[in-house]
PDB file of C-alpha atoms in Angstrom:
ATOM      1  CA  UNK A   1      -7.238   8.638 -29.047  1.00  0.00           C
ATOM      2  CA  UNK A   2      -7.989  12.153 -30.106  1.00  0.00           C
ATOM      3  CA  UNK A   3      -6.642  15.111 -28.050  1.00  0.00           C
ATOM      4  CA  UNK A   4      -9.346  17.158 -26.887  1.00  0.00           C
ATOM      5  CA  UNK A   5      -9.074  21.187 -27.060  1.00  0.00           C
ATOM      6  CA  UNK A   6      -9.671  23.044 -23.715  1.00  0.00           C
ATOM      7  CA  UNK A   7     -10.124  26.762 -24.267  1.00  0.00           C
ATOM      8  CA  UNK A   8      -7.976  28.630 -21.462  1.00  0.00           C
ATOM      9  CA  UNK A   9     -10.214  32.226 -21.650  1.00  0.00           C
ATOM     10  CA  UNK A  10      -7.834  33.583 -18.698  1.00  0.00           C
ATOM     11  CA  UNK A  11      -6.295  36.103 -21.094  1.00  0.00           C
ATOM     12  CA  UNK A  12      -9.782  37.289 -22.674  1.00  0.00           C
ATOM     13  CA  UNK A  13     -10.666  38.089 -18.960  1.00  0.00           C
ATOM     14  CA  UNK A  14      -7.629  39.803 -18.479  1.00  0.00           C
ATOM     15  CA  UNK A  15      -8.277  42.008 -21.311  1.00  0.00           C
ATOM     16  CA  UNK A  16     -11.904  43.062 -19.983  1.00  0.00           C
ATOM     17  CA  UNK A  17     -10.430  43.942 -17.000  1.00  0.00           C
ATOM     18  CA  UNK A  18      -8.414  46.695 -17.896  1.00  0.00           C
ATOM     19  CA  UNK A  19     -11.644  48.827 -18.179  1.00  0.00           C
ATOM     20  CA  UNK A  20     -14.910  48.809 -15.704  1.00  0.00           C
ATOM     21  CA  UNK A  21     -16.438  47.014 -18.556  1.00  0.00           C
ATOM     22  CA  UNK A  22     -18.345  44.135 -19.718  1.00  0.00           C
ATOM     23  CA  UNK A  23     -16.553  43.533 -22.712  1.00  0.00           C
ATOM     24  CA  UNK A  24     -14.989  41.510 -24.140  1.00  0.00           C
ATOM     25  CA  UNK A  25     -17.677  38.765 -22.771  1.00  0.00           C
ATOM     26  CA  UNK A  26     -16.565  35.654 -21.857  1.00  0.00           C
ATOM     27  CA  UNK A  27     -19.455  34.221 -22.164  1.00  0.00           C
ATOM     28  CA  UNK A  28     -20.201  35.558 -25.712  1.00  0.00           C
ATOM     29  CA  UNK A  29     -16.445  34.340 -26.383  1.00  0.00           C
ATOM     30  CA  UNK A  30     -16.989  30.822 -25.146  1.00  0.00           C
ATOM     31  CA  UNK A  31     -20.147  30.210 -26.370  1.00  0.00           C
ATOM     32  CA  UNK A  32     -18.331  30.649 -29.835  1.00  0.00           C
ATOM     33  CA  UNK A  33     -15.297  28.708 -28.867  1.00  0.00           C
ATOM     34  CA  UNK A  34     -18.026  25.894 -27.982  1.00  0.00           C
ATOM     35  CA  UNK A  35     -19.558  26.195 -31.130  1.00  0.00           C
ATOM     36  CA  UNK A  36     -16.410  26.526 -33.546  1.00  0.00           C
ATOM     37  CA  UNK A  37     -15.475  22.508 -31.490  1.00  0.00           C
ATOM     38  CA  UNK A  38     -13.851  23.162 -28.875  1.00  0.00           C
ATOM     39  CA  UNK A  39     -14.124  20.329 -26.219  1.00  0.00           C
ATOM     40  CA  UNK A  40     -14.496  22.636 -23.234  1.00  0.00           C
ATOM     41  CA  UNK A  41     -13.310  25.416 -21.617  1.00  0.00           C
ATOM     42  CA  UNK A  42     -10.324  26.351 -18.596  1.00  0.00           C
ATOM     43  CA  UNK A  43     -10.506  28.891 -16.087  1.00  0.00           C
ATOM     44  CA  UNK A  44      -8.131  30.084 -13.694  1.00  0.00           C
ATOM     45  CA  UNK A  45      -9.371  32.146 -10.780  1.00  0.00           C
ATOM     46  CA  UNK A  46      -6.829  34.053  -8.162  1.00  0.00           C
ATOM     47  CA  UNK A  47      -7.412  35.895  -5.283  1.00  0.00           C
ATOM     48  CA  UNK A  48      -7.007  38.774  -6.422  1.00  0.00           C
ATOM     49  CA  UNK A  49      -9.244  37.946  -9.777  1.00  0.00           C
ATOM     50  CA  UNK A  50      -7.045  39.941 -12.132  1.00  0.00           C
ATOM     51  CA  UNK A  51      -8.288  38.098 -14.964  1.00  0.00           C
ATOM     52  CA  UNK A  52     -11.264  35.417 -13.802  1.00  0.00           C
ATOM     53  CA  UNK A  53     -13.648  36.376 -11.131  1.00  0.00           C
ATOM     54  CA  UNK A  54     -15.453  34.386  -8.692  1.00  0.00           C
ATOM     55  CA  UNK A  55     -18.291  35.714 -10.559  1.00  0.00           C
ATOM     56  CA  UNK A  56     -17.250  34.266 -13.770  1.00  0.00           C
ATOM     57  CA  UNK A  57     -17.312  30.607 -12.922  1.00  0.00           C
ATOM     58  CA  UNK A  58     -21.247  29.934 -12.021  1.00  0.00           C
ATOM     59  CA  UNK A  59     -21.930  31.585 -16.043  1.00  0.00           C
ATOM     60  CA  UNK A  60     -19.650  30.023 -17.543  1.00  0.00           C
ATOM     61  CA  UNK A  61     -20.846  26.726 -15.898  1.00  0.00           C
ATOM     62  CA  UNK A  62     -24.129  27.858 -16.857  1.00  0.00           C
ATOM     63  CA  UNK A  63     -22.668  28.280 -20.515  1.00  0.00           C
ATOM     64  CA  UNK A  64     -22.066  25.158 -20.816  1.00  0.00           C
ATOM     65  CA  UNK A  65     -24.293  23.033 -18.911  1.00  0.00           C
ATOM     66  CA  UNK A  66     -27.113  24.914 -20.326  1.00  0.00           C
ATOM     67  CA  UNK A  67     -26.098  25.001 -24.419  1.00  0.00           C
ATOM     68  CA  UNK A  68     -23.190  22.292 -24.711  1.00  0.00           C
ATOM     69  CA  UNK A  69     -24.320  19.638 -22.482  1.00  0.00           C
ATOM     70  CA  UNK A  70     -21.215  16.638 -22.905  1.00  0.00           C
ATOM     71  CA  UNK A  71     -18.425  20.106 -23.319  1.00  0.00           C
ATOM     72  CA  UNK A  72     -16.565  20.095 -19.854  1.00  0.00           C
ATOM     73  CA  UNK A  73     -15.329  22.547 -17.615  1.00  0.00           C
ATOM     74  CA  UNK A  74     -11.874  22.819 -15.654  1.00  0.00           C
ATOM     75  CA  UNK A  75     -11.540  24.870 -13.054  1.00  0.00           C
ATOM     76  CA  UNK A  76      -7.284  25.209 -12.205  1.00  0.00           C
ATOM     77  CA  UNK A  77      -5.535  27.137  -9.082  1.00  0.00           C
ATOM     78  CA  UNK A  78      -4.147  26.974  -5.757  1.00  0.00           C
ATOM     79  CA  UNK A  79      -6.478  24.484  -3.583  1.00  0.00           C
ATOM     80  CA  UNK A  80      -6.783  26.846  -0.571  1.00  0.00           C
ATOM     81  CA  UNK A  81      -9.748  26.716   1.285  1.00  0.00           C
ATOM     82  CA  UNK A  82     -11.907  29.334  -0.671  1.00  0.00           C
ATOM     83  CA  UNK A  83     -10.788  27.587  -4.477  1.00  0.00           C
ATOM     84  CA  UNK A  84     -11.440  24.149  -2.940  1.00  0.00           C
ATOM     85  CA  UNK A  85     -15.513  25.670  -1.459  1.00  0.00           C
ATOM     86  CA  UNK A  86     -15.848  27.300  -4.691  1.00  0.00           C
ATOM     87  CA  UNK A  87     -14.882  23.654  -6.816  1.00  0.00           C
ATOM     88  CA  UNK A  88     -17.023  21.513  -4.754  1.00  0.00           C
ATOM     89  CA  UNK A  89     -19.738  24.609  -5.370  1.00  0.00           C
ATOM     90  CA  UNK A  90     -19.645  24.276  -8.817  1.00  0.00           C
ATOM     91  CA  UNK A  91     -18.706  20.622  -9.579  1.00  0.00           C
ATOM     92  CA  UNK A  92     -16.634  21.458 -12.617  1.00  0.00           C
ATOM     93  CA  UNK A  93     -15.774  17.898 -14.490  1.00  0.00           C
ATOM     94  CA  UNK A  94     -11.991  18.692 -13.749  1.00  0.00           C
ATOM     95  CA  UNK A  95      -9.998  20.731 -11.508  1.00  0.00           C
ATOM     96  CA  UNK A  96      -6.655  21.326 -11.752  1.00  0.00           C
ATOM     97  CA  UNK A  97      -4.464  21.798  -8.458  1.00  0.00           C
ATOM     98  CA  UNK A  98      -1.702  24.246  -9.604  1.00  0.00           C
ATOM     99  CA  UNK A  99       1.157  25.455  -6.575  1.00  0.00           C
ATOM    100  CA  UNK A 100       1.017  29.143  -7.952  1.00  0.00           C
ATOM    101  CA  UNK A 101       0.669  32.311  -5.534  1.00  0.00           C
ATOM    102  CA  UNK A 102      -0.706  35.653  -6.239  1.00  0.00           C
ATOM    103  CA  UNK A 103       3.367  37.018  -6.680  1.00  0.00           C
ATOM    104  CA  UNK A 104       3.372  35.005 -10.266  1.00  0.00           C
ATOM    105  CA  UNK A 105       2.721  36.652 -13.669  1.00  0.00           C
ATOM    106  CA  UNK A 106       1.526  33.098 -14.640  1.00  0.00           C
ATOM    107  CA  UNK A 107       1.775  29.442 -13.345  1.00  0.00           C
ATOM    108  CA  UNK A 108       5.594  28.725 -13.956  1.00  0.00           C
ATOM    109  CA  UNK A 109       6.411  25.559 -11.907  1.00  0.00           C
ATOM    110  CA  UNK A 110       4.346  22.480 -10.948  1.00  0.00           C
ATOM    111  CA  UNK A 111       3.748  20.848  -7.567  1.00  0.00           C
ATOM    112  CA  UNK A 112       6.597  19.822  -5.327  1.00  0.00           C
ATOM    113  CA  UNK A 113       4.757  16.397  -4.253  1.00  0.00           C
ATOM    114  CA  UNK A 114       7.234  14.768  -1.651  1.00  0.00           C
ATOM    115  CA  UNK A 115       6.983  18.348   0.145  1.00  0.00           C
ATOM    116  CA  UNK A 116       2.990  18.487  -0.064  1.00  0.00           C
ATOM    117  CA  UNK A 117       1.954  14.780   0.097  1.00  0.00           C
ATOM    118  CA  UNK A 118      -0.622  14.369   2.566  1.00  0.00           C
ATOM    119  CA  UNK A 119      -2.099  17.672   2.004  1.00  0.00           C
ATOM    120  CA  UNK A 120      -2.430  16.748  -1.955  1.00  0.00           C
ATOM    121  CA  UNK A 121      -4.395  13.478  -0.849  1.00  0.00           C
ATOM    122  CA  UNK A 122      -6.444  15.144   1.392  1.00  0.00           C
ATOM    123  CA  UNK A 123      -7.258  17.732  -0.951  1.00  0.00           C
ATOM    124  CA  UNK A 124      -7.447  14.963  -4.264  1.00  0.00           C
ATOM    125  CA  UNK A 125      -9.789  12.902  -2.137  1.00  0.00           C
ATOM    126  CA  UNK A 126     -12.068  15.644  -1.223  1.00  0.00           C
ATOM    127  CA  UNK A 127     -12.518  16.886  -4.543  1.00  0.00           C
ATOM    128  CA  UNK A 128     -13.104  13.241  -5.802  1.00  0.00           C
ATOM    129  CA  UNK A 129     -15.595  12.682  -3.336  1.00  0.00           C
ATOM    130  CA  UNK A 130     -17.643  15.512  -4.804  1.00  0.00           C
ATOM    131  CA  UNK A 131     -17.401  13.677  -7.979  1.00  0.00           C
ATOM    132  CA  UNK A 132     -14.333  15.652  -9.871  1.00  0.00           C
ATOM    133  CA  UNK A 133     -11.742  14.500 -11.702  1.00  0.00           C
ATOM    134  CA  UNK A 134      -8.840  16.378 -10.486  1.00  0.00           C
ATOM    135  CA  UNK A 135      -5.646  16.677 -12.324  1.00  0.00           C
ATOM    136  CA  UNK A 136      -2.138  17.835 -11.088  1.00  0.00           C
ATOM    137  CA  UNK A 137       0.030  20.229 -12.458  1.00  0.00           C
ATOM    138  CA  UNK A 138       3.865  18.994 -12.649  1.00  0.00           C
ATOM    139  CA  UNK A 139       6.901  19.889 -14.569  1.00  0.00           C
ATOM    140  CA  UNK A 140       8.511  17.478 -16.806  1.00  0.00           C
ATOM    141  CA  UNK A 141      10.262  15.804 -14.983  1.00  0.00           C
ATOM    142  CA  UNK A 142       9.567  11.516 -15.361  1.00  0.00           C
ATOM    143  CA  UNK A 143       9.894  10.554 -11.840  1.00  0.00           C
ATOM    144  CA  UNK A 144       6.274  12.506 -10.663  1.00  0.00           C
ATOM    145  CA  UNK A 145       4.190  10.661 -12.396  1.00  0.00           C
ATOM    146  CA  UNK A 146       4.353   7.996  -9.837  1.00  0.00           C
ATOM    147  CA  UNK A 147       4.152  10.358  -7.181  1.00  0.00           C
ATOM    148  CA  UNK A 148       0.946  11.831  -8.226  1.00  0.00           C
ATOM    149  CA  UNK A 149      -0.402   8.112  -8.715  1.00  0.00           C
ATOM    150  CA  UNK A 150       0.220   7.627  -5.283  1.00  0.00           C
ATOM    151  CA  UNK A 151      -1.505  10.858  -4.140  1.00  0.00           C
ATOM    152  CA  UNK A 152      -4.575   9.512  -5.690  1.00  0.00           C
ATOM    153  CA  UNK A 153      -5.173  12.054  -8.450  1.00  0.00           C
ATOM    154  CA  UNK A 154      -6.835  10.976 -12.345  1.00  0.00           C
ATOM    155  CA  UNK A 155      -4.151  13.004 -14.413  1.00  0.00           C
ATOM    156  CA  UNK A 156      -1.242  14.777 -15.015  1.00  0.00           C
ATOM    157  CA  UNK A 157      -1.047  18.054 -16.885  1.00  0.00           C
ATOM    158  CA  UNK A 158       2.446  18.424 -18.014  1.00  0.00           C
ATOM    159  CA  UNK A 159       3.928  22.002 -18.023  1.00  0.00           C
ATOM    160  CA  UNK A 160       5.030  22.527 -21.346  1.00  0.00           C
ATOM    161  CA  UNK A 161       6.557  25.730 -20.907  1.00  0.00           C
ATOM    162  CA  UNK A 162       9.892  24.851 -21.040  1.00  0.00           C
ATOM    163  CA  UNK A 163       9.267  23.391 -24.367  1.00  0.00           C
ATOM    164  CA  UNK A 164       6.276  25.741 -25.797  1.00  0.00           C
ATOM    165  CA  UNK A 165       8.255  28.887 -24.844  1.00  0.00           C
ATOM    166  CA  UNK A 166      11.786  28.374 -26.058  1.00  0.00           C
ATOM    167  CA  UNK A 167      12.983  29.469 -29.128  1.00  0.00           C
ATOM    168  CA  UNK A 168      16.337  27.812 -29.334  1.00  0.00           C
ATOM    169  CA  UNK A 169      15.293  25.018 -31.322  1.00  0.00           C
ATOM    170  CA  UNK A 170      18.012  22.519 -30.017  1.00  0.00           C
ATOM    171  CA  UNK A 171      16.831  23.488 -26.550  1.00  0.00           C
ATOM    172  CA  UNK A 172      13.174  23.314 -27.676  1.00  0.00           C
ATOM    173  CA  UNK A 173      14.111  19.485 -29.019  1.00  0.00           C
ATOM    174  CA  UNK A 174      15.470  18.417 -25.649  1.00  0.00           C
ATOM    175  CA  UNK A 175      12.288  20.239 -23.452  1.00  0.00           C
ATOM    176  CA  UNK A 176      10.072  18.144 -25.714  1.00  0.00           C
ATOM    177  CA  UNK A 177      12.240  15.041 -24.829  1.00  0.00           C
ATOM    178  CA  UNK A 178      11.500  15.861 -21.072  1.00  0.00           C
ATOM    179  CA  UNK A 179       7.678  15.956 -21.907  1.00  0.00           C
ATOM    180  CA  UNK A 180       7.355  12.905 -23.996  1.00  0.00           C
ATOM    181  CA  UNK A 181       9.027  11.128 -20.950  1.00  0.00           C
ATOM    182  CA  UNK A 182       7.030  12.061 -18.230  1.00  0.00           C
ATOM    183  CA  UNK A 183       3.893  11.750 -20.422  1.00  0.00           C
ATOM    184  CA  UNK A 184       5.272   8.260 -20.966  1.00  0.00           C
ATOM    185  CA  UNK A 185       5.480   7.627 -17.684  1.00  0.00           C
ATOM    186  CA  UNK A 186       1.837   8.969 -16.591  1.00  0.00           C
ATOM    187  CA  UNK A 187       0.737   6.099 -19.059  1.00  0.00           C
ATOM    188  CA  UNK A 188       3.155   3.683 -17.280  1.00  0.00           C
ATOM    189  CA  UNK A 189       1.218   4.855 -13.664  1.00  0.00           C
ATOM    190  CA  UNK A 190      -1.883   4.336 -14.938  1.00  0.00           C
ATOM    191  CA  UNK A 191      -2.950   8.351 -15.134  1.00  0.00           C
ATOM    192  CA  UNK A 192      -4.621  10.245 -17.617  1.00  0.00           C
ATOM    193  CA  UNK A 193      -2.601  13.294 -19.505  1.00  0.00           C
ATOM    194  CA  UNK A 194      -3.377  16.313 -20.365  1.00  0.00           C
ATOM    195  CA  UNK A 195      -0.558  19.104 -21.343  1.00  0.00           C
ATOM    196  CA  UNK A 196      -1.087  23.277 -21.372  1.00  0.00           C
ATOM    197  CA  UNK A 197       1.270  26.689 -21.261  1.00  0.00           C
ATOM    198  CA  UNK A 198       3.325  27.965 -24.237  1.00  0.00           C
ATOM    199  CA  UNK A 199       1.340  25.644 -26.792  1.00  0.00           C
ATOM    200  CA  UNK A 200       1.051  27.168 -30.514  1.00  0.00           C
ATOM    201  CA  UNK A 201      -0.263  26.296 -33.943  1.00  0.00           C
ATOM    202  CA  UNK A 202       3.236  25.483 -34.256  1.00  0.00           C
ATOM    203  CA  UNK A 203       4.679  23.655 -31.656  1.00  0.00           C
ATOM    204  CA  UNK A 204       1.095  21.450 -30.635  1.00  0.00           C
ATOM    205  CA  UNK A 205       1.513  19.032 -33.216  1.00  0.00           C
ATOM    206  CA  UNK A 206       4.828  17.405 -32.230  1.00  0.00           C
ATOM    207  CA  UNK A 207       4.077  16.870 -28.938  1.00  0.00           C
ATOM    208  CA  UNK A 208       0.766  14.887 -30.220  1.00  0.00           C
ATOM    209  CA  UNK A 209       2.228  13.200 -32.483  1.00  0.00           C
ATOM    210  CA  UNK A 210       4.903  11.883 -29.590  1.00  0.00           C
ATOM    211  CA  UNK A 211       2.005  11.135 -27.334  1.00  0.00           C
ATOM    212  CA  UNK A 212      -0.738   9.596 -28.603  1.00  0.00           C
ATOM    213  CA  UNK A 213      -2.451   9.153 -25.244  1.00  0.00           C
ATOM    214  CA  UNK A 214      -2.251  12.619 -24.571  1.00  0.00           C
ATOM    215  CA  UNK A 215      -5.993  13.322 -23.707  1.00  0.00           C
ATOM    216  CA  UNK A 216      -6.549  17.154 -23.258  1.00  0.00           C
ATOM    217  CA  UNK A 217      -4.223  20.105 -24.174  1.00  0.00           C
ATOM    218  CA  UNK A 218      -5.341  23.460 -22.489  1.00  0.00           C
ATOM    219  CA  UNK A 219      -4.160  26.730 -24.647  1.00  0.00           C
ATOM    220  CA  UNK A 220      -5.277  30.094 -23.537  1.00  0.00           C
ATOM    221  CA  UNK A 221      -2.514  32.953 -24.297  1.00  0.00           C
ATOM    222  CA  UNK A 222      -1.309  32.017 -27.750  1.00  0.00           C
ATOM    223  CA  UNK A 223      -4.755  30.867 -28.520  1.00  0.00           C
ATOM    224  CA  UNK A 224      -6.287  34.417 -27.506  1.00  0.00           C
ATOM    225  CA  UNK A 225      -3.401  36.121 -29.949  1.00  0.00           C
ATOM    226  CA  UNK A 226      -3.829  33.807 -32.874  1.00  0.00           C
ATOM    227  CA  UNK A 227      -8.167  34.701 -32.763  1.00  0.00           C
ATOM    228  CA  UNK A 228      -6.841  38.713 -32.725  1.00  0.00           C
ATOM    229  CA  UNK A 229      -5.999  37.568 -36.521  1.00  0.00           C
ATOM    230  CA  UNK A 230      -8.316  34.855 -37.504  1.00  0.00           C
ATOM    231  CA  UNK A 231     -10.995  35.330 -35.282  1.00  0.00           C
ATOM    232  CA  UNK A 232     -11.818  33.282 -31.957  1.00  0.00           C
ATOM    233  CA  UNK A 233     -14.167  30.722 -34.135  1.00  0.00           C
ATOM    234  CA  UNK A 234     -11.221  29.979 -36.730  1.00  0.00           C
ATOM    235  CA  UNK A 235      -8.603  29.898 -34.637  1.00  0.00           C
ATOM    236  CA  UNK A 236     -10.319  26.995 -32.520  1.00  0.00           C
ATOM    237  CA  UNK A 237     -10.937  24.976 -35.867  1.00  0.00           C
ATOM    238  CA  UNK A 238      -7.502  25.387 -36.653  1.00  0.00           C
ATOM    239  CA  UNK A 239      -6.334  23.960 -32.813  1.00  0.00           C
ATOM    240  CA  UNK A 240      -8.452  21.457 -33.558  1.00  0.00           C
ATOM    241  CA  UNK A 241      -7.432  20.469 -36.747  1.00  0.00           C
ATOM    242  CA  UNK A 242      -3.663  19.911 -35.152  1.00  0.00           C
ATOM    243  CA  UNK A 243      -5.592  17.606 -32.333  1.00  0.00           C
ATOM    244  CA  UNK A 244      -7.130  15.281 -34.320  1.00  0.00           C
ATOM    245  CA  UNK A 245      -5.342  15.136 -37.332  1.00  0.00           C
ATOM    246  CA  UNK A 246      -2.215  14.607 -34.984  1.00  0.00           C
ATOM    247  CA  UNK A 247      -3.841  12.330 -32.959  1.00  0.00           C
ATOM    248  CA  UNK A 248      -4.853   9.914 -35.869  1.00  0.00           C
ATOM    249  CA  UNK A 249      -1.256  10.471 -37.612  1.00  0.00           C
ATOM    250  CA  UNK A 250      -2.376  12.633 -40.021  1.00  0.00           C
ATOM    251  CA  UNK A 251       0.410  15.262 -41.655  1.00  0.00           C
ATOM    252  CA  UNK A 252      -0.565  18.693 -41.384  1.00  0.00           C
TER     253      UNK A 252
END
């Protein structure tokens, strides 16, 4: 199985905003991200859009519906009432249900599932009916696998932050050990995986190699810094490089 590459352009959004400007463009940005192979792309819309807007997510659907037909499109956030409209609105091929609020920098924990059962099946099966895969966001921790099985949801995306962040490498080695477990044991429940936060040119290819069913990894921050040196285009072919090389076994 190859990993796919989803392009996380949450950071490039961020950057736009910091002046009443419509640059950088997303869109411009994603439709070369599309081009240089990326598999699709991630957004992340909050509230208070400090990075996506609401008004970002119909063009960037257009994006890709329009010039990358077969690319998909995953909409992650908190599935309150407005985020859950807007996903059934759009019909994204993926959403991602992450437990963040607007007090958090970043996402920086996944869901507590015992503690928000029913409402994740309600919400799962909702979004399913519309046709959506939906994925959950949970730390790496083996036992929630299961959990989200029950719940009903397609995937898992692991947060690797634990692991993609830390620079003690004997407490890097033992975050990955969490990861490859609990991806283990989304195969073992019968869910699709996909993996994202913290992931670099460096640090992506051991955790593909480790899990060959991992299906998508989603990299947005690291991603964004590596294109301020090689350019956005570049920088994706070199992602992808680690994907499928990894994926087939391949040394870099």
């Amino acid at each position: 199985m190859t990993c796919k590459l989803s392009v996380n352009i949450n950071a490039i959004a961020q950057l736009r905003n910091r002046r009443d400007l419509p640059w950088p463009s997303l869109v411009n940005l994603g439709r070369i991200a599309l081009a240089a192979g990326a598999n699709g792309l991630t957004v992340h819309p909050r509230p208070d859009e400090r990075h996506i807007r609401r008004s970002d997510v119909p063009e960037l659907d257009q994006l890709i519906r329009s010039e990358f037909p077969g690319r998909e499109f995953n909409i992650e956030g908190n599935p309150d009432a407005r985020f859950v409209e807007m996903v059934e609105d759009i019909k994204p091929d993926q959403a991602t249900l992450v437990p963040d609020d607007i007090r958090q920098a970043t996402s920086d924990h996944g869901w507590d599932i015992s503690r928000h059962y029913s409402f994740l099946s309600d919400v799962v099966s909702r979004l399913q009916s519309s046709g959506i895969r939906v994925s959950l966001f949970i730390d790496p921790e083996p036992h929630l696998p299961a959990l989200a099985a029950e719940v009903g949801a397609d995937r898992v995306e692991i947060f690797t932050g634990p692991y993609g962040g830390e620079q003690n490498s004997k407490i890097r080695d033992q975050a990955l050990q969490q990861v490859i477990a609990t991806g283990n044991a989304a195969r073992d429940a019968g869910l699709g995986l996909n993996a994202g936060h913290d992931l670099t040119l460096e640090n992506l290819r051991p955790m593909i190699v480790a899990l060959p069913h991992l299906e998508e990894v989603s990299v947005g921050h690291c991603l964004t810094a590596d294109a301020l040196i090689y350019g956005m285009a570049d920088t994706v072919r070199r992602y992808r490089e680690i994907c499928e090389n990894s994926a087939s076994g391949q040394s870099g």
